[in-house]
Amino acid sequence: MDTMTIGQLARSANVSVETVRYYERRRLLPEPPRSPSGYRKYPGDSLRRLRFIRRAQDVGFTLAEIEELLALRTGTASQCREAESTAARAIERVDERMAELSRMKTALASLLDSCRNRSPAGDCPIIEALEDAEAVDEEE
Amino acid sequence: MDTMTIGQLARSANVSVETVRYYERRRLLPEPPRSPSGYRKYPGDSLRRLRFIRRAQDVGFTLAEIEELLALRTGTASQCREAESTAARAIERVDERMAELSRMKTALASLLDSCRNRSPAGDCPIIEALEDAEAVDEEE
DNA sequence: ATAAACCCTGTACCATGGTACGGAGTCAAG
DNA sequence: CTTGACTCCGTACCATGGTACAGGGTTTAT
Protein backbone atom coordinates (compact mmCIF):
# COMPACT_ATOMS: atom_id res chain seq x y z
CA MET A 1 0.00 0.00 0.00
CA ASP A 2 1.35 3.36 -0.93
CA THR A 3 -1.14 5.24 1.20
CA MET A 4 -0.33 7.54 4.07
CA THR A 5 -2.14 8.72 7.16
CA ILE A 6 -2.81 12.39 7.59
CA GLY A 7 0.06 12.68 10.02
CA GLN A 8 2.55 11.12 7.62
CA LEU A 9 1.32 13.35 4.82
CA ALA A 10 1.54 16.44 6.97
CA ARG A 11 5.06 15.67 8.10
CA SER A 12 6.20 14.96 4.56
CA ALA A 13 4.98 18.31 3.38
CA ASN A 14 6.07 20.10 6.50
CA VAL A 15 2.66 21.37 7.50
CA SER A 16 0.42 20.56 10.44
CA VAL A 17 -2.35 17.99 10.44
CA GLU A 18 -4.79 20.81 11.08
CA THR A 19 -3.58 22.57 8.00
CA VAL A 20 -4.21 19.51 5.86
CA ARG A 21 -7.74 19.27 7.15
CA TYR A 22 -8.15 22.99 6.61
CA TYR A 23 -7.12 22.63 2.97
CA GLU A 24 -9.62 19.82 2.60
CA ARG A 25 -12.37 22.09 3.96
CA ARG A 26 -11.25 24.76 1.55
CA ARG A 27 -11.46 22.13 -1.25
CA LEU A 28 -7.82 22.52 -2.15
CA LEU A 29 -7.34 18.87 -1.37
CA PRO A 30 -9.95 16.32 -2.41
CA GLU A 31 -11.53 14.17 0.26
CA PRO A 32 -9.42 11.05 0.40
CA PRO A 33 -10.77 7.51 0.85
CA ARG A 34 -11.17 6.32 4.40
CA SER A 35 -10.13 3.22 6.26
CA PRO A 36 -12.89 1.10 7.81
CA SER A 37 -12.44 3.01 11.03
CA GLY A 38 -12.74 6.35 9.28
CA TYR A 39 -9.09 7.36 9.05
CA ARG A 40 -8.08 9.28 5.95
CA LYS A 41 -5.89 7.21 3.63
CA TYR A 42 -3.97 9.41 1.24
CA PRO A 43 -2.69 8.10 -2.08
CA GLY A 44 0.88 9.07 -3.00
CA ASP A 45 -0.05 11.91 -5.27
CA SER A 46 -1.75 13.81 -2.48
CA LEU A 47 1.73 14.74 -1.41
CA ARG A 48 2.46 16.22 -4.82
CA ARG A 49 -0.70 18.24 -4.66
CA LEU A 50 0.00 19.46 -1.17
CA ARG A 51 3.49 20.51 -2.21
CA PHE A 52 2.03 22.27 -5.22
CA ILE A 53 -0.13 24.30 -2.87
CA ARG A 54 2.76 25.23 -0.62
CA ARG A 55 5.00 26.24 -3.49
CA ALA A 56 2.28 28.36 -4.98
CA GLN A 57 1.80 30.03 -1.62
CA ASP A 58 5.51 30.70 -1.42
CA VAL A 59 5.42 32.65 -4.65
CA GLY A 60 2.55 34.69 -3.34
CA PHE A 61 -0.62 33.16 -4.69
CA THR A 62 -3.55 33.33 -2.31
CA LEU A 63 -5.43 30.17 -1.47
CA ALA A 64 -8.27 31.37 -3.68
CA GLU A 65 -5.91 31.70 -6.62
CA ILE A 66 -4.41 28.33 -5.92
CA GLU A 67 -7.86 26.90 -6.12
CA GLU A 68 -8.11 28.39 -9.61
CA LEU A 69 -4.76 27.03 -10.62
CA LEU A 70 -5.63 23.58 -9.38
CA ALA A 71 -8.82 23.64 -11.39
CA LEU A 72 -6.74 24.26 -14.50
CA ARG A 73 -4.41 21.36 -14.17
CA THR A 74 -5.92 19.33 -16.96
CA GLY A 75 -3.92 21.53 -19.26
CA THR A 76 -5.25 22.76 -22.59
CA ALA A 77 -3.81 25.90 -24.18
CA SER A 78 -6.69 28.16 -23.21
CA GLN A 79 -6.35 27.03 -19.65
CA CYS A 80 -2.74 28.01 -19.80
CA ARG A 81 -3.90 31.51 -20.70
CA GLU A 82 -5.87 31.57 -17.50
CA ALA A 83 -2.93 30.45 -15.42
CA GLU A 84 -0.92 33.12 -17.15
CA SER A 85 -3.36 35.82 -16.22
CA THR A 86 -3.58 34.59 -12.64
CA ALA A 87 0.18 34.90 -12.48
CA ALA A 88 0.09 38.33 -14.06
CA ARG A 89 -2.41 39.50 -11.49
CA ALA A 90 -0.22 38.17 -8.72
CA ILE A 91 2.69 40.16 -10.11
CA GLU A 92 0.62 43.29 -10.20
CA ARG A 93 -0.33 42.84 -6.58
CA VAL A 94 3.30 42.39 -5.69
CA ASP A 95 4.27 45.54 -7.57
CA GLU A 96 1.61 47.62 -5.92
CA ARG A 97 2.58 46.42 -2.53
CA MET A 98 6.24 47.14 -3.21
CA ALA A 99 5.51 50.66 -4.35
CA GLU A 100 3.52 51.26 -1.21
CA LEU A 101 6.32 49.91 0.96
CA SER A 102 8.77 52.06 -0.85
CA ARG A 103 6.73 55.18 -0.08
CA MET A 104 6.54 54.14 3.55
CA LYS A 105 10.24 53.59 3.70
CA THR A 106 10.99 57.01 2.32
CA ALA A 107 8.76 58.64 4.88
CA LEU A 108 10.22 56.61 7.73
CA ALA A 109 13.78 57.21 6.65
CA SER A 110 13.29 60.93 6.61
CA LEU A 111 11.81 60.80 10.09
CA LEU A 112 14.73 58.80 11.33
CA ASP A 113 17.16 61.05 9.60
CA SER A 114 15.75 64.16 11.19
CA CYS A 115 16.10 62.39 14.48
CA ARG A 116 19.78 61.66 14.03
CA ASN A 117 20.55 65.24 13.02
CA ARG A 118 18.44 66.94 15.54
CA SER A 119 19.46 69.89 17.62
CA PRO A 120 20.49 68.35 20.90
CA ALA A 121 18.01 70.24 23.03
CA GLY A 122 14.80 70.19 20.99
CA ASP A 123 11.78 67.99 21.15
CA CYS A 124 11.73 64.63 19.44
CA PRO A 125 11.53 65.38 15.71
CA ILE A 126 9.75 62.13 14.91
CA ILE A 127 6.91 63.04 17.14
CA GLU A 128 6.92 66.61 15.96
CA ALA A 129 6.87 65.53 12.36
CA LEU A 130 3.89 63.31 12.95
CA GLU A 131 2.20 66.10 14.80
CA ASP A 132 2.35 68.78 12.18
CA ALA A 133 3.56 67.09 9.04
CA GLU A 134 2.09 67.65 5.69
CA ALA A 135 5.44 66.35 4.50
CA VAL A 136 4.42 62.79 5.11
CA ASP A 137 0.96 63.12 3.77
CA GLU A 138 1.20 62.56 0.08
CA GLU A 139 -0.60 59.19 0.14
CA GLU A 140 -3.69 57.99 -1.69
CA MET B 1 -17.35 76.14 22.95
CA ASP B 2 -14.54 74.60 21.02
CA THR B 3 -15.77 71.05 21.52
CA MET B 4 -16.94 68.71 18.81
CA THR B 5 -19.27 65.76 18.64
CA ILE B 6 -17.90 62.44 17.56
CA GLY B 7 -19.38 62.89 14.12
CA GLN B 8 -17.72 66.26 13.61
CA LEU B 9 -14.43 64.90 14.82
CA ALA B 10 -14.67 61.88 12.56
CA ARG B 11 -15.51 63.96 9.52
CA SER B 12 -12.65 66.37 10.21
CA ALA B 13 -10.17 63.55 10.34
CA ASN B 14 -11.77 61.67 7.51
CA VAL B 15 -12.50 58.52 9.43
CA SER B 16 -15.74 56.89 10.49
CA VAL B 17 -17.44 57.37 13.82
CA GLU B 18 -16.96 53.68 14.45
CA THR B 19 -13.26 54.08 13.95
CA VAL B 20 -13.06 56.85 16.52
CA ARG B 21 -14.82 54.67 19.05
CA TYR B 22 -12.56 51.80 18.09
CA TYR B 23 -9.48 53.92 18.81
CA GLU B 24 -10.96 54.84 22.13
CA ARG B 25 -11.40 51.16 22.97
CA ARG B 26 -7.81 50.57 21.92
CA ARG B 27 -6.81 53.46 24.21
CA LEU B 28 -5.29 55.46 21.41
CA LEU B 29 -7.70 58.23 22.19
CA PRO B 30 -8.51 59.13 25.78
CA GLU B 31 -12.10 58.98 26.92
CA PRO B 32 -13.48 62.44 26.37
CA PRO B 33 -15.84 64.25 28.74
CA ARG B 34 -19.51 63.68 28.15
CA SER B 35 -22.50 65.96 27.84
CA PRO B 36 -25.29 65.53 30.39
CA SER B 37 -27.00 63.18 27.96
CA GLY B 38 -23.90 61.08 27.55
CA TYR B 39 -22.61 62.40 24.23
CA ARG B 40 -18.86 62.56 23.81
CA LYS B 41 -17.59 66.15 23.73
CA TYR B 42 -14.16 66.35 22.19
CA PRO B 43 -11.79 69.22 22.92
CA GLY B 44 -9.98 70.69 19.92
CA ASP B 45 -6.75 68.85 20.42
CA SER B 46 -8.44 65.48 19.99
CA LEU B 47 -8.36 66.27 16.32
CA ARG B 48 -4.62 66.76 16.41
CA ARG B 49 -4.22 63.47 18.16
CA LEU B 50 -6.46 61.67 15.74
CA ARG B 51 -4.54 63.09 12.80
CA PHE B 52 -1.31 62.04 14.45
CA ILE B 53 -2.61 58.49 14.55
CA ARG B 54 -3.63 58.52 10.91
CA ARG B 55 -0.35 59.96 9.71
CA ALA B 56 1.58 57.42 11.71
CA GLN B 57 -0.52 54.67 10.15
CA ASP B 58 0.19 56.07 6.72
CA VAL B 59 3.90 55.70 7.23
CA GLY B 60 3.40 52.11 8.30
CA PHE B 61 3.30 52.09 12.06
CA THR B 62 0.92 49.54 13.54
CA LEU B 63 -1.65 50.66 16.07
CA ALA B 64 0.42 49.02 18.78
CA GLU B 65 3.43 51.07 17.79
CA ILE B 66 1.37 54.20 17.63
CA GLU B 67 0.34 53.53 21.17
CA GLU B 68 4.03 53.51 22.09
CA LEU B 69 4.68 56.73 20.23
CA LEU B 70 1.76 58.44 21.89
CA ALA B 71 3.04 57.42 25.26
CA LEU B 72 6.29 59.21 24.45
CA ARG B 73 4.85 62.55 23.56
CA THR B 74 5.93 64.31 26.70
CA GLY B 75 9.31 64.59 25.02
CA THR B 76 12.57 64.15 26.91
CA ALA B 77 15.73 63.15 25.07
CA SER B 78 15.68 59.52 26.19
CA GLN B 79 12.13 59.24 25.00
CA CYS B 80 13.27 60.47 21.65
CA ARG B 81 15.65 57.50 21.60
CA GLU B 82 12.67 55.24 21.99
CA ALA B 83 10.77 56.89 19.20
CA GLU B 84 13.87 56.54 17.11
CA SER B 85 14.10 52.85 17.75
CA THR B 86 10.41 52.36 17.07
CA ALA B 87 10.96 54.01 13.72
CA ALA B 88 14.05 51.92 13.07
CA ARG B 89 12.12 48.75 13.76
CA ALA B 90 9.41 49.87 11.39
CA ILE B 91 12.01 50.39 8.70
CA GLU B 92 13.40 46.92 9.27
CA ARG B 93 9.98 45.43 8.89
CA VAL B 94 9.52 47.30 5.66
CA ASP B 95 12.86 46.08 4.35
CA GLU B 96 12.16 42.49 5.19
CA ARG B 97 8.82 42.60 3.56
CA MET B 98 10.28 44.21 0.45
CA ALA B 99 12.94 41.54 0.15
CA GLU B 100 10.32 38.87 0.43
CA LEU B 101 8.19 40.51 -2.21
CA SER B 102 11.18 40.81 -4.43
CA ARG B 103 11.82 37.07 -4.20
CA MET B 104 8.19 36.42 -4.97
CA LYS B 105 8.29 38.67 -7.94
CA THR B 106 11.34 36.98 -9.39
CA ALA B 107 9.70 33.61 -9.07
CA LEU B 108 6.45 34.81 -10.59
CA ALA B 109 8.17 36.60 -13.41
CA SER B 110 10.06 33.51 -14.38
CA LEU B 111 6.85 31.52 -14.37
CA LEU B 112 5.19 34.07 -16.56
CA ASP B 113 8.17 34.24 -18.82
CA SER B 114 8.25 30.53 -19.37
CA CYS B 115 4.62 30.78 -20.26
CA ARG B 116 5.13 33.40 -22.93
CA ASN B 117 7.96 31.45 -24.53
CA ARG B 118 6.44 28.07 -24.31
CA SER B 119 6.40 25.49 -27.05
CA PRO B 120 2.98 25.89 -28.60
CA ALA B 121 1.88 22.33 -27.98
CA GLY B 122 3.13 21.58 -24.47
CA ASP B 123 1.43 21.67 -21.15
CA CYS B 124 1.09 24.89 -19.22
CA PRO B 125 4.56 25.72 -17.93
CA ILE B 126 3.27 27.58 -14.92
CA ILE B 127 1.49 24.57 -13.65
CA GLU B 128 4.36 22.29 -14.51
CA ALA B 129 6.78 24.52 -12.71
CA LEU B 130 4.70 24.49 -9.58
CA GLU B 131 4.39 20.75 -9.85
CA ASP B 132 8.04 19.84 -9.95
CA ALA B 133 9.95 22.99 -9.19
CA GLU B 134 12.81 23.13 -6.83
CA ALA B 135 13.59 26.36 -8.66
CA VAL B 136 10.98 28.20 -6.71
CA ASP B 137 11.76 26.69 -3.38
CA GLU B 138 14.59 28.66 -1.95
CA GLU B 139 12.57 30.32 0.81
CA GLU B 140 13.14 30.33 4.56
C1' DA C 1 -44.77 68.11 17.16
C1' DT C 2 -42.68 65.31 14.31
C1' DA C 3 -39.13 63.62 11.33
C1' DA C 4 -34.34 63.45 10.08
C1' DA C 5 -30.06 63.09 11.57
C1' DC C 6 -27.35 62.27 15.13
C1' DC C 7 -25.63 59.76 19.32
C1' DC C 8 -25.36 55.74 22.83
C1' DT C 9 -24.05 50.65 24.14
C1' DG C 10 -23.03 46.01 23.22
C1' DT C 11 -22.19 42.44 20.36
C1' DA C 12 -21.29 40.07 16.17
C1' DC C 13 -19.07 39.96 11.94
C1' DC C 14 -15.49 40.71 7.70
C1' DA C 15 -11.02 38.65 5.48
C1' DT C 16 -6.86 35.63 5.80
C1' DG C 17 -4.66 31.41 6.91
C1' DG C 18 -4.68 28.86 9.82
C1' DT C 19 -4.30 27.00 15.41
C1' DA C 20 -6.30 25.09 19.60
C1' DC C 21 -9.36 22.39 22.20
C1' DG C 22 -12.63 19.00 23.92
C1' DG C 23 -14.23 14.47 23.98
C1' DA C 24 -14.12 10.35 21.76
C1' DG C 25 -12.43 6.28 19.04
C1' DT C 26 -8.23 3.51 17.13
C1' DC C 27 -3.78 1.52 16.46
C1' DA C 28 0.98 -0.23 17.63
C1' DA C 29 4.37 -1.55 21.05
C1' DG C 30 5.68 -3.71 25.18
C1' DC D 1 -3.97 -5.35 28.46
C1' DT D 2 -2.61 -1.07 28.94
C1' DT D 3 -0.29 3.06 27.65
C1' DG D 4 0.81 6.47 24.42
C1' DA D 5 0.51 8.20 20.01
C1' DC D 6 -2.44 8.86 16.57
C1' DT D 7 -6.97 9.96 14.44
C1' DC D 8 -11.83 11.65 14.23
C1' DC D 9 -15.33 15.74 14.35
C1' DG D 10 -17.04 20.19 15.49
C1' DT D 11 -16.42 24.45 17.16
C1' DA D 12 -14.08 28.30 18.88
C1' DC D 13 -10.28 31.17 18.74
C1' DC D 14 -5.76 34.04 17.10
C1' DA D 15 -4.22 38.73 14.92
C1' DT D 16 -5.39 43.04 12.35
C1' DG D 17 -8.09 47.10 11.77
C1' DG D 18 -11.85 47.95 11.62
C1' DT D 19 -17.48 47.54 9.93
C1' DA D 20 -22.30 46.48 10.76
C1' DC D 21 -26.11 45.79 13.19
C1' DA D 22 -29.93 46.10 16.89
C1' DG D 23 -32.45 48.69 19.83
C1' DG D 24 -32.58 52.34 22.07
C1' DG D 25 -32.19 57.92 23.40
C1' DT D 26 -31.23 63.05 21.81
C1' DT D 27 -30.96 67.15 19.13
C1' DT D 28 -32.13 70.06 15.41
C1' DA D 29 -34.82 71.85 11.83
C1' DT D 30 -39.21 72.55 9.88
Coordinates of C-alpha atoms (C1' of nucleotides) in Angstrom, one line a residue:
Chain A
M1 CA 0.0 0.0 0.0
D2 CA 1.3 3.4 -0.9
T3 CA -1.1 5.2 1.2
M4 CA -0.3 7.5 4.1
T5 CA -2.1 8.7 7.2
I6 CA -2.8 12.4 7.6
G7 CA 0.1 12.7 10.0
Q8 CA 2.5 11.1 7.6
L9 CA 1.3 13.3 4.8
A10 CA 1.5 16.4 7.0
R11 CA 5.1 15.7 8.1
S12 CA 6.2 15.0 4.6
A13 CA 5.0 18.3 3.4
N14 CA 6.1 20.1 6.5
V15 CA 2.7 21.4 7.5
S16 CA 0.4 20.6 10.4
V17 CA -2.3 18.0 10.4
E18 CA -4.8 20.8 11.1
T19 CA -3.6 22.6 8.0
V20 CA -4.2 19.5 5.9
R21 CA -7.7 19.3 7.1
Y22 CA -8.2 23.0 6.6
Y23 CA -7.1 22.6 3.0
E24 CA -9.6 19.8 2.6
R25 CA -12.4 22.1 4.0
R26 CA -11.3 24.8 1.5
R27 CA -11.5 22.1 -1.2
L28 CA -7.8 22.5 -2.1
L29 CA -7.3 18.9 -1.4
P30 CA -10.0 16.3 -2.4
E31 CA -11.5 14.2 0.3
P32 CA -9.4 11.0 0.4
P33 CA -10.8 7.5 0.8
R34 CA -11.2 6.3 4.4
S35 CA -10.1 3.2 6.3
P36 CA -12.9 1.1 7.8
S37 CA -12.4 3.0 11.0
G38 CA -12.7 6.4 9.3
Y39 CA -9.1 7.4 9.1
R40 CA -8.1 9.3 5.9
K41 CA -5.9 7.2 3.6
Y42 CA -4.0 9.4 1.2
P43 CA -2.7 8.1 -2.1
G44 CA 0.9 9.1 -3.0
D45 CA -0.1 11.9 -5.3
S46 CA -1.8 13.8 -2.5
L47 CA 1.7 14.7 -1.4
R48 CA 2.5 16.2 -4.8
R49 CA -0.7 18.2 -4.7
L50 CA 0.0 19.5 -1.2
R51 CA 3.5 20.5 -2.2
F52 CA 2.0 22.3 -5.2
I53 CA -0.1 24.3 -2.9
R54 CA 2.8 25.2 -0.6
R55 CA 5.0 26.2 -3.5
A56 CA 2.3 28.4 -5.0
Q57 CA 1.8 30.0 -1.6
D58 CA 5.5 30.7 -1.4
V59 CA 5.4 32.6 -4.7
G60 CA 2.6 34.7 -3.3
F61 CA -0.6 33.2 -4.7
T62 CA -3.6 33.3 -2.3
L63 CA -5.4 30.2 -1.5
A64 CA -8.3 31.4 -3.7
E65 CA -5.9 31.7 -6.6
I66 CA -4.4 28.3 -5.9
E67 CA -7.9 26.9 -6.1
E68 CA -8.1 28.4 -9.6
L69 CA -4.8 27.0 -10.6
L70 CA -5.6 23.6 -9.4
A71 CA -8.8 23.6 -11.4
L72 CA -6.7 24.3 -14.5
R73 CA -4.4 21.4 -14.2
T74 CA -5.9 19.3 -17.0
G75 CA -3.9 21.5 -19.3
T76 CA -5.2 22.8 -22.6
A77 CA -3.8 25.9 -24.2
S78 CA -6.7 28.2 -23.2
Q79 CA -6.4 27.0 -19.6
C80 CA -2.7 28.0 -19.8
R81 CA -3.9 31.5 -20.7
E82 CA -5.9 31.6 -17.5
A83 CA -2.9 30.4 -15.4
E84 CA -0.9 33.1 -17.2
S85 CA -3.4 35.8 -16.2
T86 CA -3.6 34.6 -12.6
A87 CA 0.2 34.9 -12.5
A88 CA 0.1 38.3 -14.1
R89 CA -2.4 39.5 -11.5
A90 CA -0.2 38.2 -8.7
I91 CA 2.7 40.2 -10.1
E92 CA 0.6 43.3 -10.2
R93 CA -0.3 42.8 -6.6
V94 CA 3.3 42.4 -5.7
D95 CA 4.3 45.5 -7.6
E96 CA 1.6 47.6 -5.9
R97 CA 2.6 46.4 -2.5
M98 CA 6.2 47.1 -3.2
A99 CA 5.5 50.7 -4.3
E100 CA 3.5 51.3 -1.2
L101 CA 6.3 49.9 1.0
S102 CA 8.8 52.1 -0.9
R103 CA 6.7 55.2 -0.1
M104 CA 6.5 54.1 3.6
K105 CA 10.2 53.6 3.7
T106 CA 11.0 57.0 2.3
A107 CA 8.8 58.6 4.9
L108 CA 10.2 56.6 7.7
A109 CA 13.8 57.2 6.6
S110 CA 13.3 60.9 6.6
L111 CA 11.8 60.8 10.1
L112 CA 14.7 58.8 11.3
D113 CA 17.2 61.1 9.6
S114 CA 15.7 64.2 11.2
C115 CA 16.1 62.4 14.5
R116 CA 19.8 61.7 14.0
N117 CA 20.5 65.2 13.0
R118 CA 18.4 66.9 15.5
S119 CA 19.5 69.9 17.6
P120 CA 20.5 68.4 20.9
A121 CA 18.0 70.2 23.0
G122 CA 14.8 70.2 21.0
D123 CA 11.8 68.0 21.2
C124 CA 11.7 64.6 19.4
P125 CA 11.5 65.4 15.7
I126 CA 9.8 62.1 14.9
I127 CA 6.9 63.0 17.1
E128 CA 6.9 66.6 16.0
A129 CA 6.9 65.5 12.4
L130 CA 3.9 63.3 12.9
E131 CA 2.2 66.1 14.8
D132 CA 2.3 68.8 12.2
A133 CA 3.6 67.1 9.0
E134 CA 2.1 67.6 5.7
A135 CA 5.4 66.3 4.5
V136 CA 4.4 62.8 5.1
D137 CA 1.0 63.1 3.8
E138 CA 1.2 62.6 0.1
E139 CA -0.6 59.2 0.1
E140 CA -3.7 58.0 -1.7
Chain B
M1 CA -17.3 76.1 23.0
D2 CA -14.5 74.6 21.0
T3 CA -15.8 71.1 21.5
M4 CA -16.9 68.7 18.8
T5 CA -19.3 65.8 18.6
I6 CA -17.9 62.4 17.6
G7 CA -19.4 62.9 14.1
Q8 CA -17.7 66.3 13.6
L9 CA -14.4 64.9 14.8
A10 CA -14.7 61.9 12.6
R11 CA -15.5 64.0 9.5
S12 CA -12.7 66.4 10.2
A13 CA -10.2 63.6 10.3
N14 CA -11.8 61.7 7.5
V15 CA -12.5 58.5 9.4
S16 CA -15.7 56.9 10.5
V17 CA -17.4 57.4 13.8
E18 CA -17.0 53.7 14.5
T19 CA -13.3 54.1 13.9
V20 CA -13.1 56.8 16.5
R21 CA -14.8 54.7 19.0
Y22 CA -12.6 51.8 18.1
Y23 CA -9.5 53.9 18.8
E24 CA -11.0 54.8 22.1
R25 CA -11.4 51.2 23.0
R26 CA -7.8 50.6 21.9
R27 CA -6.8 53.5 24.2
L28 CA -5.3 55.5 21.4
L29 CA -7.7 58.2 22.2
P30 CA -8.5 59.1 25.8
E31 CA -12.1 59.0 26.9
P32 CA -13.5 62.4 26.4
P33 CA -15.8 64.2 28.7
R34 CA -19.5 63.7 28.2
S35 CA -22.5 66.0 27.8
P36 CA -25.3 65.5 30.4
S37 CA -27.0 63.2 28.0
G38 CA -23.9 61.1 27.5
Y39 CA -22.6 62.4 24.2
R40 CA -18.9 62.6 23.8
K41 CA -17.6 66.2 23.7
Y42 CA -14.2 66.4 22.2
P43 CA -11.8 69.2 22.9
G44 CA -10.0 70.7 19.9
D45 CA -6.8 68.8 20.4
S46 CA -8.4 65.5 20.0
L47 CA -8.4 66.3 16.3
R48 CA -4.6 66.8 16.4
R49 CA -4.2 63.5 18.2
L50 CA -6.5 61.7 15.7
R51 CA -4.5 63.1 12.8
F52 CA -1.3 62.0 14.5
I53 CA -2.6 58.5 14.5
R54 CA -3.6 58.5 10.9
R55 CA -0.4 60.0 9.7
A56 CA 1.6 57.4 11.7
Q57 CA -0.5 54.7 10.2
D58 CA 0.2 56.1 6.7
V59 CA 3.9 55.7 7.2
G60 CA 3.4 52.1 8.3
F61 CA 3.3 52.1 12.1
T62 CA 0.9 49.5 13.5
L63 CA -1.6 50.7 16.1
A64 CA 0.4 49.0 18.8
E65 CA 3.4 51.1 17.8
I66 CA 1.4 54.2 17.6
E67 CA 0.3 53.5 21.2
E68 CA 4.0 53.5 22.1
L69 CA 4.7 56.7 20.2
L70 CA 1.8 58.4 21.9
A71 CA 3.0 57.4 25.3
L72 CA 6.3 59.2 24.5
R73 CA 4.9 62.5 23.6
T74 CA 5.9 64.3 26.7
G75 CA 9.3 64.6 25.0
T76 CA 12.6 64.1 26.9
A77 CA 15.7 63.1 25.1
S78 CA 15.7 59.5 26.2
Q79 CA 12.1 59.2 25.0
C80 CA 13.3 60.5 21.6
R81 CA 15.7 57.5 21.6
E82 CA 12.7 55.2 22.0
A83 CA 10.8 56.9 19.2
E84 CA 13.9 56.5 17.1
S85 CA 14.1 52.9 17.7
T86 CA 10.4 52.4 17.1
A87 CA 11.0 54.0 13.7
A88 CA 14.1 51.9 13.1
R89 CA 12.1 48.8 13.8
A90 CA 9.4 49.9 11.4
I91 CA 12.0 50.4 8.7
E92 CA 13.4 46.9 9.3
R93 CA 10.0 45.4 8.9
V94 CA 9.5 47.3 5.7
D95 CA 12.9 46.1 4.3
E96 CA 12.2 42.5 5.2
R97 CA 8.8 42.6 3.6
M98 CA 10.3 44.2 0.5
A99 CA 12.9 41.5 0.1
E100 CA 10.3 38.9 0.4
L101 CA 8.2 40.5 -2.2
S102 CA 11.2 40.8 -4.4
R103 CA 11.8 37.1 -4.2
M104 CA 8.2 36.4 -5.0
K105 CA 8.3 38.7 -7.9
T106 CA 11.3 37.0 -9.4
A107 CA 9.7 33.6 -9.1
L108 CA 6.4 34.8 -10.6
A109 CA 8.2 36.6 -13.4
S110 CA 10.1 33.5 -14.4
L111 CA 6.8 31.5 -14.4
L112 CA 5.2 34.1 -16.6
D113 CA 8.2 34.2 -18.8
S114 CA 8.3 30.5 -19.4
C115 CA 4.6 30.8 -20.3
R116 CA 5.1 33.4 -22.9
N117 CA 8.0 31.4 -24.5
R118 CA 6.4 28.1 -24.3
S119 CA 6.4 25.5 -27.1
P120 CA 3.0 25.9 -28.6
A121 CA 1.9 22.3 -28.0
G122 CA 3.1 21.6 -24.5
D123 CA 1.4 21.7 -21.1
C124 CA 1.1 24.9 -19.2
P125 CA 4.6 25.7 -17.9
I126 CA 3.3 27.6 -14.9
I127 CA 1.5 24.6 -13.6
E128 CA 4.4 22.3 -14.5
A129 CA 6.8 24.5 -12.7
L130 CA 4.7 24.5 -9.6
E131 CA 4.4 20.8 -9.9
D132 CA 8.0 19.8 -10.0
A133 CA 9.9 23.0 -9.2
E134 CA 12.8 23.1 -6.8
A135 CA 13.6 26.4 -8.7
V136 CA 11.0 28.2 -6.7
D137 CA 11.8 26.7 -3.4
E138 CA 14.6 28.7 -2.0
E139 CA 12.6 30.3 0.8
E140 CA 13.1 30.3 4.6
Chain C
dA1 C1' -44.8 68.1 17.2
dT2 C1' -42.7 65.3 14.3
dA3 C1' -39.1 63.6 11.3
dA4 C1' -34.3 63.5 10.1
dA5 C1' -30.1 63.1 11.6
dC6 C1' -27.4 62.3 15.1
dC7 C1' -25.6 59.8 19.3
dC8 C1' -25.4 55.7 22.8
dT9 C1' -24.0 50.7 24.1
dG10 C1' -23.0 46.0 23.2
dT11 C1' -22.2 42.4 20.4
dA12 C1' -21.3 40.1 16.2
dC13 C1' -19.1 40.0 11.9
dC14 C1' -15.5 40.7 7.7
dA15 C1' -11.0 38.7 5.5
dT16 C1' -6.9 35.6 5.8
dG17 C1' -4.7 31.4 6.9
dG18 C1' -4.7 28.9 9.8
dT19 C1' -4.3 27.0 15.4
dA20 C1' -6.3 25.1 19.6
dC21 C1' -9.4 22.4 22.2
dG22 C1' -12.6 19.0 23.9
dG23 C1' -14.2 14.5 24.0
dA24 C1' -14.1 10.4 21.8
dG25 C1' -12.4 6.3 19.0
dT26 C1' -8.2 3.5 17.1
dC27 C1' -3.8 1.5 16.5
dA28 C1' 1.0 -0.2 17.6
dA29 C1' 4.4 -1.6 21.1
dG30 C1' 5.7 -3.7 25.2
Chain D
dC1 C1' -4.0 -5.4 28.5
dT2 C1' -2.6 -1.1 28.9
dT3 C1' -0.3 3.1 27.6
dG4 C1' 0.8 6.5 24.4
dA5 C1' 0.5 8.2 20.0
dC6 C1' -2.4 8.9 16.6
dT7 C1' -7.0 10.0 14.4
dC8 C1' -11.8 11.6 14.2
dC9 C1' -15.3 15.7 14.4
dG10 C1' -17.0 20.2 15.5
dT11 C1' -16.4 24.4 17.2
dA12 C1' -14.1 28.3 18.9
dC13 C1' -10.3 31.2 18.7
dC14 C1' -5.8 34.0 17.1
dA15 C1' -4.2 38.7 14.9
dT16 C1' -5.4 43.0 12.3
dG17 C1' -8.1 47.1 11.8
dG18 C1' -11.8 47.9 11.6
dT19 C1' -17.5 47.5 9.9
dA20 C1' -22.3 46.5 10.8
dC21 C1' -26.1 45.8 13.2
dA22 C1' -29.9 46.1 16.9
dG23 C1' -32.5 48.7 19.8
dG24 C1' -32.6 52.3 22.1
dG25 C1' -32.2 57.9 23.4
dT26 C1' -31.2 63.0 21.8
dT27 C1' -31.0 67.2 19.1
dT28 C1' -32.1 70.1 15.4
dA29 C1' -34.8 71.8 11.8
dT30 C1' -39.2 72.6 9.9

